[in-house]
């Protein structure tokens, strides 16, 4: 949904992180000075779209900022009144993780005061908020954590999934091309509990695994 990018930025780079921090802190500052109760509620409403690793961490961080970090920094607004919503089209938090970790993450988010809206897709995003299903939610800050399309570099490397990630063999090579490795969030790796998530620790492990196999091949050993 490239058309939503301006109203719902994602988190992929340091530049993105600085922009998101500015949005969050600016929303609290503007809420401090507005006398319109509807505008204040909108400014204190934060919507995170996508309950994968990035979305869970973002929602939890915003809730902690509101409840603990900023609670004594303002005179006219109580930051603890902030509403943080985590919206997910599927019915699970951290769907690619084992069930016990899903339940633990869900309990911790709820303990922080995060509202979970599971099984309900976002159907529209604009500068004034989001539409979740058929419900309009006014929000000054909407953050996109529902994933992005993989790099177009993967095109032509064989079978890809819906997000454009290349399906690889267990040794991380492209099917039919044992000389070509794909690692990181461009690779669709099937683990025991489903696809391996496109996060940094997994990418680091894939890099080590590919390097080990390359060295084995150069030494004439099996991968």
Backbone as JSON, one array per atom type, in Angstrom:
{
  "sequence": "XXXXXXXXXXXXXXXXXXXXXXXXXXXXXXXXXXXXXXXXXXXXXXXXXXXXXXXXXXXXXXXXXXXXXXXXXXXXXXXXXXXXXXXXXXXXXXXXXXXXXXXXXXXXXXXXXXXXXXXXXXXXXXXXXXXXXXXXXXXXXXXXXXXXXXXXXXXXXXXXXXXXXXXXXXXXXXXXXXXXXXXXXXXXXXXXXXXXXXXXXXXXXXXXXXXXXXXXXXXXXXX",
  "N": [[0.84, -1.19, 0.0], [1.56, 1.48, -1.11], [0.39, 3.96, -1.29], [-0.32, 4.67, 1.25], [1.95, 5.31, 2.59], [2.93, 7.89, 3.33], [1.24, 8.68, 5.38], [1.45, 6.6, 7.15], [4.22, 5.73, 8.21], [6.95, 3.36, 7.86], [9.32, 1.24, 9.66], [12.46, 0.88, 8.98], [14.98, 1.94, 8.72], [17.57, 4.01, 10.28], [16.93, 6.66, 9.78], [14.15, 6.41, 9.42], [13.48, 5.68, 12.04], [14.15, 7.98, 13.53], [12.32, 9.76, 12.42], [9.9, 8.61, 13.23], [10.15, 8.8, 16.03], [10.05, 11.59, 16.25], [7.43, 12.09, 15.37], [5.92, 10.85, 17.4], [6.69, 12.23, 19.8], [6.0, 14.83, 19.06], [3.24, 14.6, 18.83], [2.47, 14.3, 21.54], [3.34, 16.8, 22.51], [1.68, 18.58, 21.08], [-0.78, 17.76, 22.02], [-0.6, 18.66, 24.6], [-1.03, 21.4, 24.39], [-3.43, 21.85, 23.06], [-6.87, 22.8, 23.38], [-9.08, 21.54, 22.6], [-11.06, 18.83, 23.21], [-11.65, 16.61, 21.54], [-9.66, 16.79, 19.58], [-7.46, 16.42, 21.24], [-7.83, 13.78, 22.11], [-7.47, 12.46, 19.66], [-4.79, 13.14, 19.14], [-3.56, 11.77, 21.16], [-3.87, 9.17, 20.46], [-2.46, 6.28, 19.23], [-1.69, 4.22, 16.59], [-0.57, 1.1, 15.65], [0.15, -0.84, 12.92], [0.11, -4.17, 12.25], [1.16, -7.06, 13.81], [3.63, -8.33, 14.05], [7.13, -8.99, 14.87], [8.28, -6.33, 14.73], [6.01, -4.64, 15.02], [4.97, -5.42, 17.53], [7.07, -4.67, 19.21], [7.18, -1.9, 18.74], [4.6, -1.01, 19.58], [4.66, -1.73, 22.29], [6.81, -0.14, 23.15], [5.84, 2.48, 22.75], [3.71, 2.51, 24.56], [5.12, 2.21, 26.98], [6.63, 4.58, 26.96], [4.57, 6.47, 27.19], [3.35, 5.8, 29.65], [5.41, 5.63, 31.56], [7.88, 7.08, 30.89], [7.21, 9.75, 30.06], [5.34, 10.64, 31.86], [5.5, 12.63, 33.84], [6.2, 14.91, 32.58], [4.54, 16.84, 31.51], [2.1, 19.47, 31.95], [-0.59, 19.98, 31.41], [-1.72, 17.78, 30.26], [-2.27, 14.32, 30.73], [-0.12, 11.92, 30.04], [-0.51, 9.27, 30.44], [-3.03, 8.75, 29.66], [-2.92, 8.1, 27.06], [-3.82, 6.26, 24.15], [-2.99, 3.21, 22.87], [-3.03, 1.24, 20.1], [-2.79, -1.96, 18.67], [-3.0, -3.35, 15.63], [-3.99, -6.16, 13.78], [-4.31, -8.25, 10.99], [-4.51, -11.04, 11.03], [-5.4, -13.57, 13.49], [-3.56, -13.63, 15.52], [-0.83, -12.68, 17.67], [2.56, -12.15, 16.86], [2.69, -14.26, 14.87], [4.45, -16.03, 13.57], [5.88, -17.26, 15.52], [6.36, -19.76, 18.15], [3.49, -21.02, 20.0], [3.51, -20.59, 22.83], [5.18, -18.39, 23.11], [3.76, -16.49, 21.69], [1.52, -16.18, 23.36], [2.73, -15.2, 25.66], [3.79, -12.75, 24.78], [1.41, -11.45, 24.09], [0.17, -11.24, 26.61], [2.01, -9.58, 27.94], [1.83, -7.22, 26.42], [-0.85, -6.5, 26.86], [-0.63, -6.07, 29.57], [0.81, -3.73, 29.57], [-1.09, -2.03, 28.73], [-1.75, -1.89, 26.07], [-4.07, -1.96, 23.43], [-5.36, -4.69, 21.76], [-6.27, -5.43, 18.51], [-7.23, -7.92, 16.9], [-7.51, -10.11, 14.05], [-8.7, -8.36, 12.34], [-8.53, -6.45, 9.53], [-6.75, -3.51, 8.39], [-8.33, -1.17, 6.43], [-8.13, 1.32, 5.33], [-6.0, 4.18, 5.34], [-5.22, 7.45, 6.37], [-4.25, 10.93, 6.79], [-5.7, 11.6, 9.02], [-6.27, 9.35, 10.49], [-7.22, 5.87, 10.81], [-9.07, 3.23, 9.15], [-10.44, 0.45, 10.48], [-11.51, -2.55, 9.61], [-14.75, -1.77, 9.45], [-14.72, 0.32, 11.13], [-13.99, 3.61, 11.99], [-11.09, 5.12, 13.2], [-9.94, 7.85, 14.72], [-6.68, 9.13, 14.65], [-3.58, 10.57, 15.36], [-1.09, 9.54, 14.98], [0.03, 7.0, 13.03], [1.57, 3.97, 12.48], [3.39, 1.85, 10.36], [3.81, -1.54, 10.41], [3.36, -3.88, 9.17], [4.83, -5.27, 7.39], [6.73, -5.28, 4.33], [7.19, -5.31, 0.75], [9.54, -7.61, -0.61], [12.95, -7.04, -1.75], [13.28, -6.16, -5.2], [15.38, -7.49, -6.3], [15.13, -10.17, -5.97], [13.55, -11.09, -8.0], [13.22, -13.37, -10.64], [14.81, -15.29, -9.52], [13.72, -17.71, -9.05], [11.08, -19.6, -7.4], [8.86, -17.57, -5.54], [7.4, -16.16, -2.54], [4.31, -14.61, -1.39], [5.14, -12.12, -0.49], [7.32, -11.67, -2.02], [9.66, -12.92, -1.31], [12.37, -15.2, -1.79], [12.03, -18.65, -2.17], [14.03, -20.95, -0.6], [16.45, -23.67, -0.54], [17.27, -26.07, 2.12], [19.99, -25.56, 2.58], [20.18, -22.93, 2.02], [20.4, -22.21, -0.64], [19.38, -21.36, -4.02], [16.81, -23.15, -5.62], [17.89, -25.51, -7.9], [20.11, -24.04, -8.47], [22.83, -24.41, -7.05], [25.0, -22.79, -6.6], [24.15, -20.31, -5.9], [23.33, -18.33, -3.24], [20.77, -17.21, -0.99], [20.04, -14.99, 1.57], [18.89, -13.59, 4.72], [16.19, -11.14, 4.9], [15.29, -11.48, 2.34], [15.07, -14.09, 1.86], [12.97, -16.92, 1.98], [12.67, -19.0, 4.42], [11.9, -22.15, 5.64], [11.03, -23.04, 8.81], [10.79, -25.19, 11.78], [8.46, -24.33, 13.02], [7.11, -22.91, 11.13], [7.51, -20.24, 8.66], [10.72, -18.67, 8.87], [11.14, -15.66, 10.62], [11.72, -12.38, 9.19], [13.98, -11.03, 10.63], [16.77, -9.44, 12.35], [18.44, -11.28, 14.01], [17.87, -13.79, 12.83], [18.77, -13.35, 10.22], [21.49, -13.0, 10.69], [22.2, -15.56, 11.58], [21.66, -17.0, 9.26], [23.6, -15.91, 7.57], [25.96, -16.88, 8.77], [25.55, -19.6, 8.39], [25.48, -19.84, 5.58], [28.1, -19.01, 5.03], [29.57, -21.05, 6.28], [28.84, -23.22, 4.65], [29.86, -22.37, 2.19], [32.63, -22.4, 2.74], [32.92, -25.12, 3.22], [32.34, -26.17, 0.69], [34.47, -25.1, -0.81], [36.53, -26.46, 0.36], [36.04, -28.98, -0.44], [34.34, -30.55, 1.03], [31.22, -32.06, 2.22], [28.23, -30.08, 2.26]],
  "CA": [[0.0, 0.0, 0.0], [2.44, 2.64, -1.19], [-0.39, 5.18, -1.14], [-0.47, 4.95, 2.68], [3.27, 5.47, 3.19], [3.12, 9.22, 3.93], [0.45, 8.76, 6.61], [1.8, 5.49, 8.04], [5.6, 5.36, 7.89], [7.47, 2.11, 8.39], [10.56, 1.31, 10.42], [13.48, 0.05, 8.35], [16.29, 2.6, 8.77], [17.74, 4.98, 11.37], [16.14, 7.83, 9.38], [12.75, 6.1, 9.75], [13.33, 5.69, 13.5], [14.15, 9.36, 13.98], [11.04, 10.35, 12.01], [8.85, 8.07, 14.1], [10.31, 9.44, 17.34], [9.56, 12.96, 16.14], [5.95, 12.04, 15.3], [5.36, 10.49, 18.72], [6.89, 13.33, 20.75], [5.23, 15.99, 18.6], [1.84, 14.37, 19.18], [2.3, 14.63, 22.96], [3.48, 18.25, 22.67], [0.48, 19.24, 20.56], [-1.87, 17.44, 22.94], [-0.41, 19.51, 25.78], [-1.45, 22.78, 24.17], [-4.76, 22.0, 22.49], [-7.98, 22.85, 24.33], [-10.17, 20.78, 21.98], [-10.96, 17.46, 23.74], [-11.61, 15.63, 20.44], [-8.32, 16.86, 19.0], [-6.53, 15.84, 22.2], [-7.97, 12.31, 22.03], [-6.84, 12.02, 18.41], [-3.35, 13.28, 19.29], [-3.09, 10.77, 22.13], [-4.16, 7.84, 19.93], [-1.35, 5.76, 18.43], [-2.08, 2.96, 15.96], [0.5, 0.33, 15.01], [-0.46, -1.82, 12.02], [0.95, -5.35, 12.1], [1.59, -7.59, 15.11], [4.85, -9.12, 13.98], [8.15, -8.52, 15.82], [8.42, -4.87, 14.74], [4.8, -4.04, 15.55], [4.89, -5.7, 18.96], [8.07, -3.85, 19.91], [6.77, -0.5, 18.63], [3.44, -0.76, 20.44], [5.11, -1.79, 23.67], [7.66, 1.01, 23.43], [5.0, 3.68, 22.86], [2.99, 2.41, 25.83], [6.07, 2.48, 28.06], [6.93, 6.01, 26.91], [3.41, 7.22, 27.68], [3.03, 5.5, 31.05], [6.55, 5.78, 32.47], [8.91, 8.05, 30.54], [6.73, 11.12, 29.92], [4.17, 10.87, 32.71], [5.67, 13.82, 34.68], [6.82, 15.97, 31.77], [3.54, 17.78, 30.99], [1.26, 20.07, 32.99], [-2.01, 20.05, 31.04], [-2.19, 16.51, 29.73], [-1.74, 13.13, 31.38], [0.29, 11.02, 28.95], [-0.99, 7.92, 30.72], [-4.31, 8.6, 28.98], [-2.68, 7.73, 25.66], [-4.41, 5.0, 23.69], [-2.11, 2.54, 21.92], [-3.72, 0.11, 19.48], [-2.01, -2.83, 17.79], [-3.99, -3.92, 14.72], [-3.43, -7.28, 13.03], [-5.33, -8.9, 10.16], [-4.68, -12.42, 11.5], [-5.93, -13.64, 14.86], [-2.46, -13.93, 16.43], [0.34, -11.82, 17.85], [3.78, -12.91, 16.55], [2.15, -15.5, 14.3], [5.5, -16.95, 13.12], [6.57, -17.8, 16.68], [5.61, -20.8, 18.86], [2.29, -20.53, 20.69], [3.76, -20.08, 24.18], [5.74, -17.05, 22.99], [2.64, -15.62, 21.3], [0.69, -15.89, 24.53], [3.51, -14.37, 26.58], [3.83, -11.4, 24.21], [0.06, -10.89, 24.22], [-0.05, -10.89, 28.02], [2.84, -8.43, 28.29], [1.26, -6.05, 25.77], [-2.06, -6.13, 27.6], [-0.19, -5.54, 30.86], [1.25, -2.36, 29.33], [-2.24, -1.21, 28.36], [-1.94, -1.88, 24.62], [-5.31, -2.58, 22.96], [-5.12, -5.58, 20.64], [-7.38, -5.59, 17.58], [-6.78, -9.04, 16.09], [-8.49, -10.64, 13.12], [-9.37, -7.23, 11.7], [-7.56, -5.75, 8.68], [-6.86, -2.09, 8.11], [-8.84, -1.0, 5.06], [-7.81, 2.65, 4.83], [-5.15, 5.03, 6.18], [-4.99, 8.81, 5.88], [-3.61, 11.8, 7.77], [-6.56, 11.76, 10.2], [-6.43, 8.11, 11.23], [-7.34, 4.61, 10.06], [-10.32, 2.49, 9.16], [-10.18, -0.94, 10.81], [-12.78, -3.16, 9.23], [-15.65, -0.67, 9.1], [-14.64, 1.31, 12.21], [-13.06, 4.73, 11.8], [-10.38, 5.45, 14.42], [-9.11, 9.05, 14.58], [-5.36, 8.96, 15.27], [-2.58, 11.46, 14.78], [0.12, 8.77, 14.68], [-0.18, 5.64, 12.53], [2.86, 3.4, 12.12], [3.22, 0.64, 9.54], [4.71, -2.64, 10.76], [2.73, -5.08, 8.62], [5.68, -5.87, 6.39], [6.89, -4.62, 3.05], [7.59, -6.24, -0.3], [10.97, -7.89, -0.66], [13.7, -6.35, -2.8], [13.08, -6.71, -6.55], [16.54, -8.31, -6.66], [14.73, -11.58, -5.95], [12.82, -11.47, -9.21], [14.0, -14.2, -11.55], [15.63, -16.26, -8.79], [12.95, -18.91, -8.75], [9.77, -19.45, -6.76], [8.8, -16.58, -4.47], [6.13, -16.14, -1.81], [3.45, -13.45, -1.65], [5.89, -10.9, -0.2], [8.45, -11.56, -2.93], [10.85, -13.6, -0.8], [12.75, -16.37, -2.58], [12.0, -19.92, -1.43], [15.37, -21.53, -0.73], [16.69, -25.02, -0.03], [17.76, -26.02, 3.5], [21.34, -24.98, 2.67], [19.99, -21.52, 1.66], [20.65, -21.96, -2.06], [18.21, -21.31, -4.89], [16.53, -24.44, -6.23], [18.47, -25.67, -9.23], [21.33, -23.22, -8.58], [23.54, -24.58, -5.78], [26.04, -21.78, -6.47], [23.53, -19.03, -5.55], [22.74, -18.29, -1.89], [19.92, -16.07, -0.62], [19.93, -14.94, 3.03], [18.23, -12.4, 5.26], [14.74, -11.04, 4.7], [14.93, -11.82, 0.97], [14.93, -15.55, 1.82], [11.85, -17.56, 2.67], [13.22, -20.22, 5.01], [10.87, -22.85, 6.4], [11.5, -23.6, 10.06], [9.89, -26.2, 12.36], [7.19, -23.73, 13.44], [6.65, -22.02, 10.07], [8.59, -19.44, 8.04], [11.61, -17.93, 9.77], [10.83, -14.23, 10.46], [12.77, -11.54, 8.61], [14.56, -10.15, 11.66], [18.23, -9.44, 12.33], [19.09, -12.5, 14.49], [17.73, -14.85, 11.83], [19.65, -13.03, 9.1], [22.86, -13.26, 11.13], [22.39, -17.01, 11.58], [21.72, -17.43, 7.86], [24.9, -15.51, 7.05], [26.95, -17.83, 9.28], [25.27, -20.9, 7.77], [25.93, -19.76, 4.19], [29.56, -18.95, 5.05], [30.05, -22.4, 6.6], [28.65, -24.05, 3.47], [30.82, -21.93, 1.18], [33.95, -22.92, 3.12], [32.9, -26.57, 3.02], [32.42, -26.42, -0.75], [35.83, -24.78, -1.25], [37.43, -27.49, 0.91], [35.67, -30.28, -0.98], [33.55, -31.3, 2.0], [29.78, -31.92, 2.04], [27.65, -28.92, 2.94]],
  "C": [[0.88, 1.25, 0.0], [1.69, 3.95, -0.96], [-0.6, 5.56, 0.33], [0.86, 5.36, 3.33], [3.46, 6.81, 3.9], [2.41, 9.32, 5.27], [0.82, 7.68, 7.62], [3.21, 5.02, 7.72], [5.99, 4.03, 8.51], [8.79, 2.32, 9.09], [11.57, 0.34, 9.81], [14.89, 0.64, 8.51], [16.37, 3.52, 9.99], [16.94, 6.24, 11.06], [14.66, 7.61, 9.7], [12.53, 6.21, 11.26], [13.29, 7.1, 14.05], [12.84, 10.06, 13.61], [9.89, 9.89, 12.88], [8.94, 8.68, 15.5], [9.76, 10.86, 17.32], [8.04, 13.0, 16.11], [5.35, 11.8, 16.68], [5.49, 11.66, 19.7], [6.11, 14.58, 20.36], [3.76, 15.83, 18.95], [1.57, 14.71, 20.64], [2.4, 16.14, 23.19], [2.22, 18.98, 22.21], [-0.73, 18.96, 21.45], [-1.81, 18.31, 24.19], [-1.05, 20.88, 25.6], [-2.83, 22.94, 23.57], [-5.82, 22.03, 23.59], [-9.19, 22.1, 23.8], [-10.07, 19.33, 22.45], [-10.91, 16.4, 22.65], [-10.23, 15.61, 19.78], [-7.29, 16.22, 19.93], [-6.6, 14.31, 22.18], [-7.3, 11.76, 20.79], [-5.32, 12.08, 18.53], [-2.77, 12.22, 20.22], [-3.45, 9.35, 21.71], [-3.07, 7.43, 18.95], [-1.75, 4.38, 17.9], [-0.87, 2.33, 15.29], [-0.16, -0.78, 14.2], [0.51, -2.97, 11.82], [1.51, -5.82, 13.41], [2.71, -8.6, 14.98], [5.87, -8.57, 14.96], [8.27, -7.0, 15.89], [7.21, -4.21, 15.38], [4.65, -4.22, 17.05], [5.86, -4.81, 19.73], [7.69, -2.37, 19.89], [5.63, -0.18, 19.59], [3.84, -0.77, 21.91], [5.94, -0.59, 24.06], [6.83, 2.28, 23.61], [4.25, 3.67, 24.18], [3.91, 2.72, 27.01], [6.44, 3.96, 28.11], [5.81, 6.82, 27.55], [3.21, 7.03, 29.19], [4.18, 5.86, 31.99], [7.44, 6.98, 32.14], [8.41, 9.49, 30.61], [5.66, 11.52, 30.95], [4.28, 12.13, 33.59], [6.18, 15.03, 33.91], [5.84, 17.03, 31.29], [2.64, 18.25, 32.12], [-0.23, 19.95, 32.69], [-2.56, 18.74, 30.51], [-1.52, 15.37, 30.49], [-1.4, 12.12, 30.28], [-0.17, 9.58, 29.19], [-2.38, 7.68, 30.14], [-4.15, 8.19, 27.52], [-3.29, 6.37, 25.36], [-3.5, 4.41, 22.61], [-2.82, 1.29, 21.4], [-2.77, -0.65, 18.57], [-3.01, -3.61, 16.94], [-3.34, -5.0, 13.87], [-4.54, -8.01, 12.28], [-5.56, -10.35, 10.57], [-5.16, -12.4, 12.95], [-4.83, -13.9, 15.89], [-1.47, -12.78, 16.51], [1.57, -12.67, 17.6], [3.45, -14.28, 15.95], [3.24, -16.5, 13.89], [6.25, -17.59, 14.28], [5.73, -18.91, 17.33], [4.5, -20.21, 19.73], [2.6, -19.96, 22.06], [4.39, -18.69, 24.15], [4.67, -16.05, 22.54], [1.83, -15.21, 22.51], [1.43, -14.99, 25.52], [3.56, -12.93, 26.08], [2.48, -10.71, 24.35], [-0.2, -10.42, 25.64], [0.77, -9.66, 28.41], [2.31, -7.15, 27.66], [0.03, -5.56, 26.52], [-1.71, -5.56, 28.97], [0.3, -4.1, 30.75], [0.09, -1.43, 28.95], [-2.47, -1.12, 26.86], [-3.25, -2.6, 24.28], [-5.01, -3.41, 21.72], [-6.39, -5.7, 19.8], [-6.95, -6.66, 16.57], [-7.91, -9.53, 15.18], [-9.25, -9.56, 12.38], [-8.36, -6.47, 10.85], [-7.8, -4.25, 8.64], [-7.27, -1.93, 6.66], [-8.55, 0.38, 4.48], [-6.94, 3.38, 5.85], [-5.07, 6.4, 5.54], [-4.42, 9.65, 7.02], [-4.41, 11.95, 9.06], [-6.74, 10.48, 11.0], [-6.53, 6.91, 10.32], [-8.78, 4.13, 10.07], [-9.95, 1.03, 9.38], [-11.48, -1.7, 10.62], [-13.69, -2.07, 8.7], [-15.63, 0.44, 10.15], [-13.59, 2.36, 11.92], [-12.43, 5.08, 13.14], [-9.53, 6.69, 14.17], [-7.79, 8.87, 15.33], [-4.36, 9.86, 14.57], [-1.33, 10.7, 14.35], [-0.26, 7.35, 14.29], [1.17, 5.14, 12.02], [2.67, 2.05, 11.43], [4.27, -0.4, 9.9], [4.2, -3.96, 10.21], [3.58, -5.72, 7.53], [5.7, -5.08, 5.1], [7.28, -5.67, 2.02], [9.1, -6.42, -0.28], [11.62, -7.13, -1.81], [13.42, -6.98, -4.16], [14.27, -7.52, -7.05], [16.17, -9.79, -6.72], [13.98, -12.04, -7.19], [13.74, -12.27, -10.14], [14.88, -15.22, -10.86], [14.86, -17.52, -8.42], [11.64, -18.59, -8.07], [9.85, -18.47, -5.61], [7.46, -16.66, -3.78], [5.4, -14.82, -2.1], [4.17, -12.13, -1.42], [7.1, -10.72, -1.1], [9.72, -12.2, -2.44], [11.1, -14.89, -1.58], [12.72, -17.62, -1.7], [13.32, -20.65, -1.68], [15.4, -22.95, -0.17], [17.21, -24.93, 1.41], [19.18, -25.47, 3.65], [21.36, -23.53, 2.22], [20.36, -21.2, 0.22], [19.34, -21.96, -2.83], [18.04, -22.68, -5.55], [17.08, -24.5, -7.65], [19.74, -24.87, -9.45], [22.11, -23.31, -7.27], [24.67, -23.58, -5.57], [25.49, -20.44, -6.02], [22.87, -19.14, -4.18], [21.84, -17.06, -1.75], [19.73, -16.11, 0.89], [19.22, -13.66, 3.45], [16.76, -12.35, 4.9], [14.34, -11.14, 3.23], [14.7, -13.32, 0.83], [13.69, -16.0, 2.58], [12.33, -18.92, 3.13], [12.15, -20.87, 5.88], [11.49, -23.46, 7.65], [10.51, -24.6, 10.62], [8.53, -25.65, 12.76], [6.64, -22.77, 12.38], [7.81, -21.22, 9.5], [9.42, -18.7, 9.09], [11.36, -16.43, 9.56], [12.02, -13.45, 9.93], [13.31, -10.54, 9.59], [16.07, -10.36, 11.7], [18.87, -10.72, 12.86], [19.02, -13.65, 13.49], [18.66, -14.61, 10.65], [21.11, -13.31, 9.45], [23.16, -14.76, 11.12], [22.48, -17.54, 10.15], [23.08, -17.09, 7.25], [26.0, -16.48, 7.49], [26.8, -19.19, 8.57], [25.76, -20.92, 6.32], [27.46, -19.75, 4.13], [30.17, -20.33, 5.32], [29.95, -23.31, 5.38], [29.62, -23.66, 2.35], [32.22, -22.48, 1.46], [34.02, -24.43, 2.92], [33.04, -26.92, 1.54], [33.84, -26.18, -1.26], [36.83, -25.85, -0.77], [37.09, -28.87, 0.39], [34.9, -31.15, -0.01], [32.06, -31.14, 1.7], [29.28, -30.68, 2.77], [26.9, -29.37, 4.19]]
}
